[in-house]
């Protein structure tokens, strides 16, 4: 199985469970914290038209639409899109949900004020080409917000693996159980994560350099926003791979 097929199979299999996790997140106070962080960089008065790449079960379309943004969400996995549409109906919000890949966007140049993604860019097979495509559909002065982490660097960096194992031990000691999202991966899922191109690079420095090379301006990064947008359990489980936020503006 090639990597593209592995990505699509993985997210198809995980769509229902991922959707349940997102609904738990939506019922917590975390959406308010997400909105506060997002509006710090793209206030709705100036960045109303948003493209969510890799929308999954629709987390960003739901929380952003409720706040007055106009959101288009795309995903390459039909099963995820089905979950997104059901969740939009459940939470009584409206957004445009489309089947498309983040590596080849079906939109005209300069179409959006903001592009946002979370936990997506590590799954891209050609991330530099994807970022170039994202900049194409972004209007001049528009911004890209990338939320991601070095999720799979542990497979290629012994020190990160040690930190990951220590975090897993601490989680068991505190809560008396394993963090299921980490420990329920199949061998096939582990293998595809290990072999993804972005698993081998150290981020967010790679993203910063790449966006700079592509001509983005005013690039900034918060290297750890985990305490702002994750609950306690997730912060402990993923302590070795904190979530970063990369923000880049189109010239």
C-alpha positions as a Python dict, from the first residue, in 0.01 Angstrom:
ca = {
    (1, 'X'): (0, 0, 0),
    (2, 'X'): (141, 342, -94),
    (3, 'X'): (150, 626, 159),
    (4, 'X'): (-141, 817, 5),
    (5, 'X'): (-366, 512, 33),
    (6, 'X'): (-241, 449, 386),
    (7, 'X'): (-331, 803, 493),
    (8, 'X'): (-681, 776, 349),
    (9, 'X'): (-735, 430, 499),
    (10, 'X'): (-615, 544, 841),
    (11, 'X'): (-849, 841, 862),
    (12, 'X'): (-1140, 645, 716),
    (13, 'X'): (-1100, 383, 989),
    (14, 'X'): (-1062, 647, 1260),
    (15, 'X'): (-1339, 882, 1143),
    (16, 'X'): (-1611, 772, 1385),
    (17, 'X'): (-1385, 759, 1691),
    (18, 'X'): (-1220, 1088, 1600),
    (19, 'X'): (-1565, 1243, 1567),
    (20, 'X'): (-1658, 1123, 1916),
    (21, 'X'): (-1338, 1278, 2054),
    (22, 'X'): (-1416, 1606, 1879),
    (23, 'X'): (-1767, 1612, 2025),
    (24, 'X'): (-1621, 1571, 2374),
    (25, 'X'): (-1389, 1861, 2296),
    (26, 'X'): (-1680, 2072, 2169),
    (27, 'X'): (-1870, 2017, 2494),
    (28, 'X'): (-1577, 2143, 2703),
    (29, 'X'): (-1440, 2494, 2752),
    (30, 'X'): (-1162, 2429, 2500),
    (31, 'X'): (-1342, 2587, 2200),
    (32, 'X'): (-1340, 2923, 2381),
    (33, 'X'): (-966, 2890, 2431),
    (34, 'X'): (-916, 2800, 2066),
    (35, 'X'): (-1116, 3103, 1955),
    (36, 'X'): (-918, 3336, 2181),
    (37, 'X'): (-592, 3212, 2031),
    (38, 'X'): (-717, 3225, 1672),
    (39, 'X'): (-862, 3575, 1708),
    (40, 'X'): (-528, 3696, 1842),
    (41, 'X'): (-393, 3655, 1488),
    (42, 'X'): (-700, 3665, 1259),
    (43, 'X'): (-982, 3874, 1410),
    (44, 'X'): (-1309, 3803, 1234),
    (45, 'X'): (-1351, 4167, 1129),
    (46, 'X'): (-1048, 4140, 899),
    (47, 'X'): (-1025, 3767, 820),
    (48, 'X'): (-1385, 3655, 778),
    (49, 'X'): (-1350, 3405, 492),
    (50, 'X'): (-1167, 3094, 623),
    (51, 'X'): (-1052, 2771, 457),
    (52, 'X'): (-1005, 2478, 695),
    (53, 'X'): (-774, 2221, 536),
    (54, 'X'): (-820, 1868, 670),
    (55, 'X'): (-1141, 1959, 846),
    (56, 'X'): (-1198, 1606, 980),
    (57, 'X'): (-1523, 1590, 1180),
    (58, 'X'): (-1571, 1966, 1146),
    (59, 'X'): (-1420, 2113, 1463),
    (60, 'X'): (-1306, 2443, 1309),
    (61, 'X'): (-1618, 2499, 1093),
    (62, 'X'): (-1833, 2454, 1403),
    (63, 'X'): (-1646, 2682, 1644),
    (64, 'X'): (-1556, 2946, 1385),
    (65, 'X'): (-1901, 2964, 1222),
    (66, 'X'): (-2056, 3020, 1564),
    (67, 'X'): (-1832, 3325, 1601),
    (68, 'X'): (-1924, 3483, 1269),
    (69, 'X'): (-1656, 3351, 1035),
    (70, 'X'): (-1753, 3210, 694),
    (71, 'X'): (-1589, 2868, 675),
    (72, 'X'): (-1514, 2621, 398),
    (73, 'X'): (-1386, 2286, 522),
    (74, 'X'): (-1214, 2033, 297),
    (75, 'X'): (-1095, 1678, 359),
    (76, 'X'): (-965, 1397, 138),
    (77, 'X'): (-1156, 1130, 333),
    (78, 'X'): (-1529, 1084, 258),
    (79, 'X'): (-1586, 919, 597),
    (80, 'X'): (-1456, 1231, 772),
    (81, 'X'): (-1676, 1454, 558),
    (82, 'X'): (-1980, 1246, 655),
    (83, 'X'): (-1894, 1300, 1022),
    (84, 'X'): (-1841, 1672, 964),
    (85, 'X'): (-2181, 1713, 799),
    (86, 'X'): (-2353, 1524, 1082),
    (87, 'X'): (-2178, 1737, 1343),
    (88, 'X'): (-2264, 2062, 1166),
    (89, 'X'): (-2628, 1957, 1176),
    (90, 'X'): (-2599, 1850, 1540),
    (91, 'X'): (-2457, 2187, 1643),
    (92, 'X'): (-2689, 2381, 1410),
    (93, 'X'): (-2421, 2566, 1217),
    (94, 'X'): (-2367, 2620, 845),
    (95, 'X'): (-2043, 2575, 653),
    (96, 'X'): (-1934, 2462, 308),
    (97, 'X'): (-1790, 2108, 330),
    (98, 'X'): (-1606, 1971, 26),
    (99, 'X'): (-1410, 1664, -79),
    (100, 'X'): (-1063, 1789, -177),
    (101, 'X'): (-697, 1741, -102),
    (102, 'X'): (-483, 1997, 78),
    (103, 'X'): (-215, 1937, -182),
    (104, 'X'): (-425, 2051, -482),
    (105, 'X'): (-697, 2303, -402),
    (106, 'X'): (-1004, 2353, -626),
    (107, 'X'): (-1019, 2729, -566),
    (108, 'X'): (-923, 3041, -757),
    (109, 'X'): (-623, 3252, -662),
    (110, 'X'): (-673, 3497, -373),
    (111, 'X'): (-999, 3330, -257),
    (112, 'X'): (-957, 3330, 123),
    (113, 'X'): (-863, 3565, 405),
    (114, 'X'): (-728, 3285, 623),
    (115, 'X'): (-624, 2922, 592),
    (116, 'X'): (-621, 2711, 905),
    (117, 'X'): (-532, 2350, 986),
    (118, 'X'): (-463, 2137, 1289),
    (119, 'X'): (-293, 1798, 1304),
    (120, 'X'): (-290, 1787, 924),
    (121, 'X'): (44, 1900, 784),
    (122, 'X'): (227, 1593, 917),
    (123, 'X'): (10, 1383, 684),
    (124, 'X'): (109, 1570, 366),
    (125, 'X'): (329, 1388, 117),
    (126, 'X'): (468, 1708, -38),
    (127, 'X'): (434, 1977, 225),
    (128, 'X'): (635, 2243, 42),
    (129, 'X'): (415, 2209, -266),
    (130, 'X'): (109, 2218, -41),
    (131, 'X'): (221, 2539, 128),
    (132, 'X'): (277, 2696, -212),
    (133, 'X'): (-76, 2597, -308),
    (134, 'X'): (-215, 2740, 16),
    (135, 'X'): (-43, 3071, -50),
    (136, 'X'): (-190, 3074, -400),
    (137, 'X'): (-552, 3069, -281),
    (138, 'X'): (-484, 3315, 2),
    (139, 'X'): (-540, 3685, -67),
    (140, 'X'): (-248, 3928, -26),
    (141, 'X'): (-229, 4011, 344),
    (142, 'X'): (-413, 3691, 433),
    (143, 'X'): (-271, 3453, 691),
    (144, 'X'): (-202, 3082, 729),
    (145, 'X'): (-240, 2931, 1078),
    (146, 'X'): (-83, 2588, 1119),
    (147, 'X'): (-140, 2392, 1440),
    (148, 'X'): (70, 2076, 1452),
    (149, 'X'): (341, 1887, 1641),
    (150, 'X'): (632, 1651, 1592),
    (151, 'X'): (393, 1361, 1643),
    (152, 'X'): (616, 1093, 1492),
    (153, 'X'): (966, 1228, 1544),
    (154, 'X'): (1009, 965, 1817),
    (155, 'X'): (1056, 703, 1547),
    (156, 'X'): (1364, 888, 1422),
    (157, 'X'): (1506, 1059, 1733),
    (158, 'X'): (1612, 850, 2032),
    (159, 'X'): (1593, 1140, 2277),
    (160, 'X'): (1236, 1222, 2176),
    (161, 'X'): (1147, 853, 2214),
    (162, 'X'): (1283, 857, 2570),
    (163, 'X'): (1076, 1166, 2650),
    (164, 'X'): (770, 1004, 2496),
    (165, 'X'): (817, 685, 2702),
    (166, 'X'): (862, 887, 3021),
    (167, 'X'): (544, 1084, 2949),
    (168, 'X'): (355, 756, 2895),
    (169, 'X'): (486, 624, 3229),
    (170, 'X'): (390, 944, 3409),
    (171, 'X'): (42, 925, 3257),
    (172, 'X'): (-4, 568, 3387),
    (173, 'X'): (125, 667, 3731),
    (174, 'X'): (-115, 961, 3755),
    (175, 'X'): (-430, 818, 3596),
    (176, 'X'): (-383, 441, 3636),
    (177, 'X'): (-432, 373, 3264),
    (178, 'X'): (-272, 420, 2924),
    (179, 'X'): (-370, 708, 2701),
    (180, 'X'): (-579, 511, 2453),
    (181, 'X'): (-520, 737, 2152),
    (182, 'X'): (-149, 657, 2171),
    (183, 'X'): (-155, 292, 2268),
    (184, 'X'): (-429, 153, 2043),
    (185, 'X'): (-243, 198, 1714),
    (186, 'X'): (-213, -106, 1488),
    (187, 'X'): (123, -211, 1348),
    (188, 'X'): (11, -88, 1008),
    (189, 'X'): (-78, 254, 1152),
    (190, 'X'): (256, 273, 1332),
    (191, 'X'): (442, 189, 1010),
    (192, 'X'): (271, 451, 800),
    (193, 'X'): (331, 717, 1065),
    (194, 'X'): (698, 623, 1079),
    (195, 'X'): (733, 652, 701),
    (196, 'X'): (554, 982, 643),
    (197, 'X'): (798, 1242, 503),
    (198, 'X'): (719, 1499, 775),
    (199, 'X'): (790, 1247, 1050),
    (200, 'X'): (1162, 1283, 987),
    (201, 'X'): (1198, 1662, 1006),
    (202, 'X'): (1222, 1883, 1314),
    (203, 'X'): (941, 2129, 1330),
    (204, 'X'): (843, 2411, 1343),
    (205, 'X'): (1184, 2526, 1217),
    (206, 'X'): (1130, 2334, 891),
    (207, 'X'): (795, 2508, 837),
    (208, 'X'): (944, 2850, 911),
    (209, 'X'): (1225, 2799, 661),
    (210, 'X'): (994, 2660, 394),
    (211, 'X'): (735, 2938, 421),
    (212, 'X'): (1015, 3196, 411),
    (213, 'X'): (1156, 3035, 96),
    (214, 'X'): (809, 3050, -62),
    (215, 'X'): (791, 3425, -5),
    (216, 'X'): (563, 3450, 297),
    (217, 'X'): (620, 3749, 524),
    (218, 'X'): (570, 3828, 892),
    (219, 'X'): (623, 3463, 985),
    (220, 'X'): (597, 3396, 1357),
    (221, 'X'): (567, 3089, 1573),
    (222, 'X'): (446, 2995, 1919),
    (223, 'X'): (644, 2679, 1984),
    (224, 'X'): (413, 2546, 2257),
    (225, 'X'): (44, 2635, 2282),
    (226, 'X'): (-51, 2306, 2450),
    (227, 'X'): (-153, 2463, 2780),
    (228, 'X'): (-392, 2695, 2595),
    (229, 'X'): (-584, 2440, 2386),
    (230, 'X'): (-535, 2095, 2541),
    (231, 'X'): (-688, 1942, 2849),
    (232, 'X'): (-477, 1809, 3136),
    (233, 'X'): (-457, 1448, 3015),
    (234, 'X'): (-349, 1541, 2666),
    (235, 'X'): (-86, 1780, 2797),
    (236, 'X'): (72, 1501, 3001),
    (237, 'X'): (43, 1231, 2733),
    (238, 'X'): (195, 1448, 2460),
    (239, 'X'): (444, 1639, 2672),
    (240, 'X'): (730, 1524, 2447),
    (241, 'X'): (557, 1664, 2137),
    (242, 'X'): (390, 1995, 2226),
    (243, 'X'): (162, 2162, 1976),
    (244, 'X'): (303, 2463, 1796),
    (245, 'X'): (129, 2741, 1607),
    (246, 'X'): (291, 2878, 1291),
    (247, 'X'): (149, 3199, 1144),
    (248, 'X'): (252, 3328, 801),
    (249, 'X'): (122, 3622, 601),
    (250, 'X'): (103, 3637, 221),
    (251, 'X'): (280, 3931, 59),
}
